[in-house]
PDB file of C-alpha atoms in Angstrom:
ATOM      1  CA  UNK A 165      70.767 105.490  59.774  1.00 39.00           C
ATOM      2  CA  UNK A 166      71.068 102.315  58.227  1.00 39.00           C
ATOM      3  CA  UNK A 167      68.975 101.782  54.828  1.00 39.00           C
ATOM      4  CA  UNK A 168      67.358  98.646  53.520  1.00 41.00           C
ATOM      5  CA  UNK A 169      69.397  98.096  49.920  1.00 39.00           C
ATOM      6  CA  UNK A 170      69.583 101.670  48.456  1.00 41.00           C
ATOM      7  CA  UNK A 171      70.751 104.778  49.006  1.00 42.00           C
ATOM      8  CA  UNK A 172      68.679 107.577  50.302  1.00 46.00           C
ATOM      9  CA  UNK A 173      68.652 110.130  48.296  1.00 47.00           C
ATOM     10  CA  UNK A 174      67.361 112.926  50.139  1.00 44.00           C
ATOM     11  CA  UNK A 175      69.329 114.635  53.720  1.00 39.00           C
ATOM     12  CA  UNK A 176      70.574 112.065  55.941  1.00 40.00           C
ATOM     13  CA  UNK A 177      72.751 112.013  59.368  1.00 39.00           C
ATOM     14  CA  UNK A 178      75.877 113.145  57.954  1.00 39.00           C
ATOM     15  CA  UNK A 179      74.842 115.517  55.399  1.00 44.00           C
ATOM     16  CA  UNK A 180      74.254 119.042  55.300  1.00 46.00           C
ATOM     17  CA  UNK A 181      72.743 121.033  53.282  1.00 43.00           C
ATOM     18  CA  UNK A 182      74.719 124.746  53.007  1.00 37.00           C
ATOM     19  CA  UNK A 183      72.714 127.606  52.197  1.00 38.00           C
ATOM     20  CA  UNK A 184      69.814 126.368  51.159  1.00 40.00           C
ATOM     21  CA  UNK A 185      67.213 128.755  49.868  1.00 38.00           C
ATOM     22  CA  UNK A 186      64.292 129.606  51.942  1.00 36.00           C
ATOM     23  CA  UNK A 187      60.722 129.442  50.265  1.00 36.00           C
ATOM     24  CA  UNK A 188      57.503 130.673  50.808  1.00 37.00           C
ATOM     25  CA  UNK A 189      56.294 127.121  51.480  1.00 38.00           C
ATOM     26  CA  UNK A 190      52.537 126.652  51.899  1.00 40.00           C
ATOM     27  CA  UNK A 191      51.256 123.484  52.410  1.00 42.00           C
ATOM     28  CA  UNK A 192      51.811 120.595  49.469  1.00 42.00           C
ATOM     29  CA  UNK A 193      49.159 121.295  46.651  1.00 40.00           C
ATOM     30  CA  UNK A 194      49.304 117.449  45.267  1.00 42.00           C
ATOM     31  CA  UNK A 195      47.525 116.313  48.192  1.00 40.00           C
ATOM     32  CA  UNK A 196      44.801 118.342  48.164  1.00 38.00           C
ATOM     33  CA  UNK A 197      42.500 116.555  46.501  1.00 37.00           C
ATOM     34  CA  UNK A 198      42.409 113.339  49.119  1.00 37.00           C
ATOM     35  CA  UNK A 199      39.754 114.447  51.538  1.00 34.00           C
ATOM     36  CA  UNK A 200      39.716 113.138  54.719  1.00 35.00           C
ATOM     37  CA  UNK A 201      35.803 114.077  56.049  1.00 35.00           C
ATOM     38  CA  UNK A 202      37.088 114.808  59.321  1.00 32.00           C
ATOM     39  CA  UNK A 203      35.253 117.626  60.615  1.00 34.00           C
ATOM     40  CA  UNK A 204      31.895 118.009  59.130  1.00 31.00           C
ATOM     41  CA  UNK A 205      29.317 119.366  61.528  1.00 31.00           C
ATOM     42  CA  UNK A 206      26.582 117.336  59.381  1.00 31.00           C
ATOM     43  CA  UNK A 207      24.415 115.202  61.350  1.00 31.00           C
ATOM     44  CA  UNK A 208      21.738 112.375  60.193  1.00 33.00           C
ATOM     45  CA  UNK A 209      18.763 113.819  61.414  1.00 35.00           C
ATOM     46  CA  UNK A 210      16.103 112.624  59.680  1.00 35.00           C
ATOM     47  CA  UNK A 211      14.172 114.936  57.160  1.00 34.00           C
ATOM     48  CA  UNK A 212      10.197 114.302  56.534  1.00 37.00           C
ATOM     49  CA  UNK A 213      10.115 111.084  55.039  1.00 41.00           C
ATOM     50  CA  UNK A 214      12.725 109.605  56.458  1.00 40.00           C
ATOM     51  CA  UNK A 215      15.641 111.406  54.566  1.00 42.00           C
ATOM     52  CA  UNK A 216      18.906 112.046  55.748  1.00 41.00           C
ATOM     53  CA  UNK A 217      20.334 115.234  55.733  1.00 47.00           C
ATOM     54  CA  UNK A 218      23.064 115.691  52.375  1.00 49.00           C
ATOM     55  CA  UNK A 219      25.711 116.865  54.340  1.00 57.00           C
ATOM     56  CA  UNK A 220      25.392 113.497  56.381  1.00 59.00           C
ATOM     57  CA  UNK A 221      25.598 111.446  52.688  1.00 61.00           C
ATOM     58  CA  UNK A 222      28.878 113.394  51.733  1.00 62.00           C
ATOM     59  CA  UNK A 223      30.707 112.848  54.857  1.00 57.00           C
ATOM     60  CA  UNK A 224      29.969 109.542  54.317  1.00 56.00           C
ATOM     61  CA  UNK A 225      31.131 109.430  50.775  1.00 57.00           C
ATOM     62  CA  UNK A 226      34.250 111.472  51.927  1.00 54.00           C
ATOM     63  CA  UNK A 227      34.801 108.905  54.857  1.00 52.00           C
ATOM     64  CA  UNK A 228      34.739 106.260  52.310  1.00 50.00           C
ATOM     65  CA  UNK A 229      37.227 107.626  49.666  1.00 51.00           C
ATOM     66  CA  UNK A 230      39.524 107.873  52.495  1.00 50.00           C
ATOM     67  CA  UNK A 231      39.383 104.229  53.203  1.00 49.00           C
ATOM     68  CA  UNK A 232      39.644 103.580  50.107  1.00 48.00           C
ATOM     69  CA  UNK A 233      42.449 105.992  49.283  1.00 49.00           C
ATOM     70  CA  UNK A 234      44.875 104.355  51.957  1.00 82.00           C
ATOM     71  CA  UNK A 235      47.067 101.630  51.237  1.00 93.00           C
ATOM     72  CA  UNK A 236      48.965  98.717  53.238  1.00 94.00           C
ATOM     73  CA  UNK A 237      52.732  99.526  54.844  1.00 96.00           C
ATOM     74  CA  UNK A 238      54.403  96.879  52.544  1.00 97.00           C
ATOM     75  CA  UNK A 239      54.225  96.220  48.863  1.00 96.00           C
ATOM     76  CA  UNK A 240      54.967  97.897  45.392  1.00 97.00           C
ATOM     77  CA  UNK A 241      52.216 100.342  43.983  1.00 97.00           C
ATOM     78  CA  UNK A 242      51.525 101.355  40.930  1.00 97.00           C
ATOM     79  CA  UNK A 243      50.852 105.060  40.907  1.00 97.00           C
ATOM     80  CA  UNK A 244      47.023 105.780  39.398  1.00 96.00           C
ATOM     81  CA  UNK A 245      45.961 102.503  39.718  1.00 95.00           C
ATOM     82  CA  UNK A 246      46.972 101.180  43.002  1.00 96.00           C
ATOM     83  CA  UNK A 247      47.323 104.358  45.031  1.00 95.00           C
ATOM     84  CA  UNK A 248      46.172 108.164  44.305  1.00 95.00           C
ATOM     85  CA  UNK A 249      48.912 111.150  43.583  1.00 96.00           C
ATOM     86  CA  UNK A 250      48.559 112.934  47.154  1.00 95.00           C
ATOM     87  CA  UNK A 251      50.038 113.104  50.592  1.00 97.00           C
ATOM     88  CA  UNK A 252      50.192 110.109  53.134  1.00 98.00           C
ATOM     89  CA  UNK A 253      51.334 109.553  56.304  1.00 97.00           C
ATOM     90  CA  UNK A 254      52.536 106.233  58.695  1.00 97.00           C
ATOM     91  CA  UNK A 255      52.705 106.482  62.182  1.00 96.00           C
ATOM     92  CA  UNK A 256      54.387 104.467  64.583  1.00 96.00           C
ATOM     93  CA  UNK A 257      57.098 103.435  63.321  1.00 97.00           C
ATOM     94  CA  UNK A 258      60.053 101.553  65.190  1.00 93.00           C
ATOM     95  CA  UNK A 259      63.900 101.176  64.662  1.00 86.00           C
ATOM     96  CA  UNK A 260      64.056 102.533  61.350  1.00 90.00           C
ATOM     97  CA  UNK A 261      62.918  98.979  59.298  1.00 93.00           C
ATOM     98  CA  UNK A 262      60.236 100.967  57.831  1.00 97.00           C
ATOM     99  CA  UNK A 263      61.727 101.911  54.059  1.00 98.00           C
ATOM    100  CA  UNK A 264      59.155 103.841  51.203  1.00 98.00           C
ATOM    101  CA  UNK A 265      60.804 105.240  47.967  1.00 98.00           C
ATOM    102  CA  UNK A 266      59.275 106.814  44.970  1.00 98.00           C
ATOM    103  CA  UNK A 267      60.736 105.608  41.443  1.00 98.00           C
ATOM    104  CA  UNK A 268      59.740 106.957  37.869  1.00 97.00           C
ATOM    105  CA  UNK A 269      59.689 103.516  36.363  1.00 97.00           C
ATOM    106  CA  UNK A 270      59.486  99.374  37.500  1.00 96.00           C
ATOM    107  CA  UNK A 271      63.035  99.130  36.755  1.00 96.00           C
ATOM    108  CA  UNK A 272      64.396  98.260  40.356  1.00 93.00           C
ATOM    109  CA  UNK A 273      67.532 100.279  39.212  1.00 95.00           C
ATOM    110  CA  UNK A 274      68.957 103.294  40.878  1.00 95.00           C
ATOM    111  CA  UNK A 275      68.114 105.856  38.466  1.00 95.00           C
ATOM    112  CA  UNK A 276      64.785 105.328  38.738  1.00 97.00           C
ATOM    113  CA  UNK A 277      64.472 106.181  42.103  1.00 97.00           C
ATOM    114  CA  UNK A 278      63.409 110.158  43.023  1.00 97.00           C
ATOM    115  CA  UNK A 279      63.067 110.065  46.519  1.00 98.00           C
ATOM    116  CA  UNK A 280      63.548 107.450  49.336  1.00 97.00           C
ATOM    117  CA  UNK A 281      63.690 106.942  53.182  1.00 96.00           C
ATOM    118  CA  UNK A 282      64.061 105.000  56.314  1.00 96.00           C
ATOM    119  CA  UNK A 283      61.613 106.325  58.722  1.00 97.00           C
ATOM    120  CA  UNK A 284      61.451 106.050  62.388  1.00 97.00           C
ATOM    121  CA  UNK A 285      58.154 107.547  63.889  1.00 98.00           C
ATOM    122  CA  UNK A 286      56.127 109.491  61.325  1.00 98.00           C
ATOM    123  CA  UNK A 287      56.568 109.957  57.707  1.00 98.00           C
ATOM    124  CA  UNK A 288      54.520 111.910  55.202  1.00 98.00           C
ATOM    125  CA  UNK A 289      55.245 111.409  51.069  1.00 98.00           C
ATOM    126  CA  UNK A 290      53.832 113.208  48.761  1.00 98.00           C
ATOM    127  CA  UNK A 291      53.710 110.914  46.028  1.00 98.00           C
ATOM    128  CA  UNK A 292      53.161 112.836  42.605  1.00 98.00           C
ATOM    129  CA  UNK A 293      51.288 111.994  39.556  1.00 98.00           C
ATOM    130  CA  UNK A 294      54.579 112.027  37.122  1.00 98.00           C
ATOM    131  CA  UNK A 295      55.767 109.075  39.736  1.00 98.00           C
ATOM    132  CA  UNK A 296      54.811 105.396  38.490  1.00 98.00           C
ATOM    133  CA  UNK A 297      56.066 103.206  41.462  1.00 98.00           C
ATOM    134  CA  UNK A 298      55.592 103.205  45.223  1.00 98.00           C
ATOM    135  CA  UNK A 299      57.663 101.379  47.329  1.00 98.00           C
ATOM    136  CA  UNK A 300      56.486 100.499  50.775  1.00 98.00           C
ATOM    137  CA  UNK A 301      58.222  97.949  53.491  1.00 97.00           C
ATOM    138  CA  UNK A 302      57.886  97.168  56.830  1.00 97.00           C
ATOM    139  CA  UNK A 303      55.392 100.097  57.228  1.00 97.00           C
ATOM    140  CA  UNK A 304      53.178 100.512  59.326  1.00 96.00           C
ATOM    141  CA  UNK A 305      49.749 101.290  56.821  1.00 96.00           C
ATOM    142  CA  UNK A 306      49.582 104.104  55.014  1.00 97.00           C
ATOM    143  CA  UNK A 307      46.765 106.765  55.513  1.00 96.00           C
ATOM    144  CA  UNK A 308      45.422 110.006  53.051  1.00 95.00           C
ATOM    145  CA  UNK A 309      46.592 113.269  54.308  1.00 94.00           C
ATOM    146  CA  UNK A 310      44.205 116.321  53.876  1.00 93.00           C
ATOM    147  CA  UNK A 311      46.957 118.859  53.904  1.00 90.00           C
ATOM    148  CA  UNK A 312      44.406 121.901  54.366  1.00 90.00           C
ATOM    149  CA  UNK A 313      43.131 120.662  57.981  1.00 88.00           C
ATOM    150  CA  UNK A 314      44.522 122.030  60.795  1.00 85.00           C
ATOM    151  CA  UNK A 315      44.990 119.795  64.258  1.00 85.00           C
ATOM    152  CA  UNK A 316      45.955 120.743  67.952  1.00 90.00           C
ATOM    153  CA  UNK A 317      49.850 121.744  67.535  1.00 96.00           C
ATOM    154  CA  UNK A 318      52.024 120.690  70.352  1.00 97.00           C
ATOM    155  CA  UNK A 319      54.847 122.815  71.958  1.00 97.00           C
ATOM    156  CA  UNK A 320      57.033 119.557  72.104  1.00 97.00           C
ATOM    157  CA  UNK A 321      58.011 116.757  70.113  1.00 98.00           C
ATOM    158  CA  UNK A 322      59.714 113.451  70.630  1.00 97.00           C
ATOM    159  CA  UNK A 323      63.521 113.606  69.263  1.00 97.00           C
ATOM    160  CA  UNK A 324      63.267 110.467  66.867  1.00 96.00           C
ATOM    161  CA  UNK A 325      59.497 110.928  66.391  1.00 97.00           C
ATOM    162  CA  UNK A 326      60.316 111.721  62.408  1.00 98.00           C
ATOM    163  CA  UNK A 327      58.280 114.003  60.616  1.00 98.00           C
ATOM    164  CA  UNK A 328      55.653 116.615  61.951  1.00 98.00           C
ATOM    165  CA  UNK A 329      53.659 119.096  60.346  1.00 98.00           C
ATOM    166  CA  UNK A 330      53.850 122.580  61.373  1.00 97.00           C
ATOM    167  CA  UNK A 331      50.813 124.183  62.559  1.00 96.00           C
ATOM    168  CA  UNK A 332      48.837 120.881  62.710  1.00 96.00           C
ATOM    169  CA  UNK A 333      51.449 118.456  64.658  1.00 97.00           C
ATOM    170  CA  UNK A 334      53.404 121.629  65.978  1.00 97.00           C
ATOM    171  CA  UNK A 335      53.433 124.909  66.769  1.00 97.00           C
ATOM    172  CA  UNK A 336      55.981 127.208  65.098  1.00 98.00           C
ATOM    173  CA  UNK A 337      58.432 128.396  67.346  1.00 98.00           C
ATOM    174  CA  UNK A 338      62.027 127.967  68.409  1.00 98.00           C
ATOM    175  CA  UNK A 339      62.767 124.751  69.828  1.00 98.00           C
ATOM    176  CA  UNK A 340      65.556 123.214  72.047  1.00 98.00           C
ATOM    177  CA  UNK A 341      67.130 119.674  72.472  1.00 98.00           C
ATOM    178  CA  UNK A 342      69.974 119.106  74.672  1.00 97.00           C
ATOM    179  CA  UNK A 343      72.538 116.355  75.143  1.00 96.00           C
ATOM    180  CA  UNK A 344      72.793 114.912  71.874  1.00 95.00           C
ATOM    181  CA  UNK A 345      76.316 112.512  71.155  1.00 92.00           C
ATOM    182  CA  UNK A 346      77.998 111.764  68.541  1.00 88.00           C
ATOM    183  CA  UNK A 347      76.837 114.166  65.885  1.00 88.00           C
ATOM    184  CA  UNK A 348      73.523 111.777  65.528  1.00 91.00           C
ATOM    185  CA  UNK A 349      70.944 114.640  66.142  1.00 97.00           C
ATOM    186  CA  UNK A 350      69.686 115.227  62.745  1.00 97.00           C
ATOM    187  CA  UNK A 351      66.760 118.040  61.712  1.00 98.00           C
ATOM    188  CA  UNK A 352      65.228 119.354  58.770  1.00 98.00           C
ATOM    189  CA  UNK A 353      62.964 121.810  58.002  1.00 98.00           C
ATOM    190  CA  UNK A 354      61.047 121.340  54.691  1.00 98.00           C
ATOM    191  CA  UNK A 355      58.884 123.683  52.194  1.00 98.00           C
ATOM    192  CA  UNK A 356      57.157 120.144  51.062  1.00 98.00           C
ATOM    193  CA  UNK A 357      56.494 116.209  51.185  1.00 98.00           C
ATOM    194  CA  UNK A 358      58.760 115.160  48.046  1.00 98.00           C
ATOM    195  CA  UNK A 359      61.736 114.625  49.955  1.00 97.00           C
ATOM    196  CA  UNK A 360      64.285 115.924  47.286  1.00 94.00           C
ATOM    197  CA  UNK A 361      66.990 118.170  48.126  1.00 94.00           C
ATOM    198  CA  UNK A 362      64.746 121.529  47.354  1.00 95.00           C
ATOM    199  CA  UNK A 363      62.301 120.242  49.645  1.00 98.00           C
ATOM    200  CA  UNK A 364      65.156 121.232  52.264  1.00 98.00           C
ATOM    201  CA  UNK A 365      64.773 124.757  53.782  1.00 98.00           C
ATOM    202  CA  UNK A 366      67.432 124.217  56.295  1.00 98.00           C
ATOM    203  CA  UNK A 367      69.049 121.284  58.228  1.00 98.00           C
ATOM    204  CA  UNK A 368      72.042 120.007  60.550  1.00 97.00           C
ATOM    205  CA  UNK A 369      73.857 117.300  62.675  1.00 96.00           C
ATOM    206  CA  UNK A 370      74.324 118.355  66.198  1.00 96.00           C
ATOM    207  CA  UNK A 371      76.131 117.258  68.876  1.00 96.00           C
ATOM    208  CA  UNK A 372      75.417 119.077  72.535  1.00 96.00           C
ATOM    209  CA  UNK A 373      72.281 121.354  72.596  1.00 96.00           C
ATOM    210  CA  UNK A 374      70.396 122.026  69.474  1.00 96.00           C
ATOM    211  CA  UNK A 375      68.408 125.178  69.173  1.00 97.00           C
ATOM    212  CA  UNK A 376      65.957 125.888  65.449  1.00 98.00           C
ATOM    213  CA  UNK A 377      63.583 128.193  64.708  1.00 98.00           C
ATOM    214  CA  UNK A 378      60.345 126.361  62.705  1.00 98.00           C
ATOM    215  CA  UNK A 379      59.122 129.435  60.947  1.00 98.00           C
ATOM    216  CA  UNK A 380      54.988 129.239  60.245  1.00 97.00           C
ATOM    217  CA  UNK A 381      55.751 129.255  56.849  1.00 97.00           C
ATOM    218  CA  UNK A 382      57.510 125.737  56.765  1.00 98.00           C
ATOM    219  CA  UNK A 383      55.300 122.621  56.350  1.00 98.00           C
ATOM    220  CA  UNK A 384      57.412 119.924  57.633  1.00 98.00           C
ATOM    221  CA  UNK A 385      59.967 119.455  60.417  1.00 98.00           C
ATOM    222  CA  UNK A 386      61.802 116.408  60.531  1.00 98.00           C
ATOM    223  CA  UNK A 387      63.922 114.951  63.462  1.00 98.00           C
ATOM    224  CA  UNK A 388      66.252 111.717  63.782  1.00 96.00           C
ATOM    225  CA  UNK A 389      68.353 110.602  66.946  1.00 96.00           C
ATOM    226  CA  UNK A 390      67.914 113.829  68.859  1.00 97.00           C
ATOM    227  CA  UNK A 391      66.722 114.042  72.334  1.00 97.00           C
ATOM    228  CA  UNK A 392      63.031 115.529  72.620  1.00 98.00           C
ATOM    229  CA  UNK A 393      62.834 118.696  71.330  1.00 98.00           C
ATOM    230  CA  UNK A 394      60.384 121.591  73.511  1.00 98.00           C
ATOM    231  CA  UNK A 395      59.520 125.127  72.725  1.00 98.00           C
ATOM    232  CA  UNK A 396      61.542 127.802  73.970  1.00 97.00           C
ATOM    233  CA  UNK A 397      60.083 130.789  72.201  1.00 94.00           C
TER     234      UNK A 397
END
């Protein structure tokens, strides 16, 4: 996959990680604290008086942090000031011109970078409080994750659709995507959001039929330039 003036550091089409260490992975801690006030069962049924209930004021203050928490898909953000430490996701992403990286300084150079990628489909970063610059560009925008909610998991996933969570975007399982060329079918599974090489449970290039088990204890599955993957088992 092409990249947009650096190097990506983390996996890639073309390399593999060999043995890499499975982890009890839960879901990423750092994001934790972006709420996203999806799901409260509050309503604003008015108390004597003409009060609202509280739970209807704190989903509204929740609802509000959110907004406020999420940040456009291009520009350079200072971490703490500009954006939050936490997880965020963009969606709907096309042809891989959407680039993010995560740098410890405002240098520009390459050893500032810690983690970086082009992203077609979905991406989710967990951007950390040690980082100090965000890098977004040709994004689509980005929105706060709340990594404790659970959504609907699908049995199948498109095979460039990028990164999905387990147990909210997918079910665990064993999956299956057939009549991939050229070595160009690329998937990861991941214990985290960081994107650095120990966020890497397991991953491969594959030509022909790919088969991978997404245990429930991985947080992240990430596919590039397969065909559409579906659940065998």
């Amino acid at each position: 996959m092409g990249m947009k003036g650096k190097i990506a550091l983390g996996a890639v089409v073309g390399i593999v990680v060999i043995g890499a260490v499975s982890a009890n992975s839960g879901d990423d801690s750092d994001g934790g604290s972006q709420s996203s006030g999806k799901g409260s069962s509050s309503s604003a049924q008015a108390k004597p008086g003409g009060a609202k209930e509280k739970g209807s004021a704190e989903a509204a203050d929740a609802a509000a942090e959110e907004k406020k928490a999420a940040f456009e898909g291009d520009g350079q953000f200072q971490v703490g000031s500009d954006v939050k430490p936490g997880t965020y996701r963009t969606s709907g992403n096309e042809d891989g011109m959407c680039y993010w990286e995560r740098a410890k300084d405002a240098s520009g150079e390459m050893d500032s970078l810690l983690a970086n990628d082009n992203v077609t489909g979905t991406s989710y970063v967990t951007i950390k409080a040690t980082d100090k610059i965000f890098k977004s560009s040709d994004c689509n925008d980005w929105e706060a994750v709340d990594t404790m909610a659970k959504g609907s998991p699908a049995s199948k996933m498109a095979g460039d659709g990028g990164m999905f969570r387990v147990g909210a975007d997918i079910a665990p399982g064993t999956y299956k995507s057939t009549g991939n060329e050229d070595d160009m079918c690329y998937w990861e599974r991941a214990k985290d959001a960081e994107h650095g090489l120990d966020s890497i449970i397991a991953n491969d290039n594959v030509s022909g039929s790919a088969v991978v088990t997404i245990s429930a204890k991985d947080t992240y599955f990430k596919t590039s330039g397969c065909t559409d993957w579906k659940k065998t088992g």
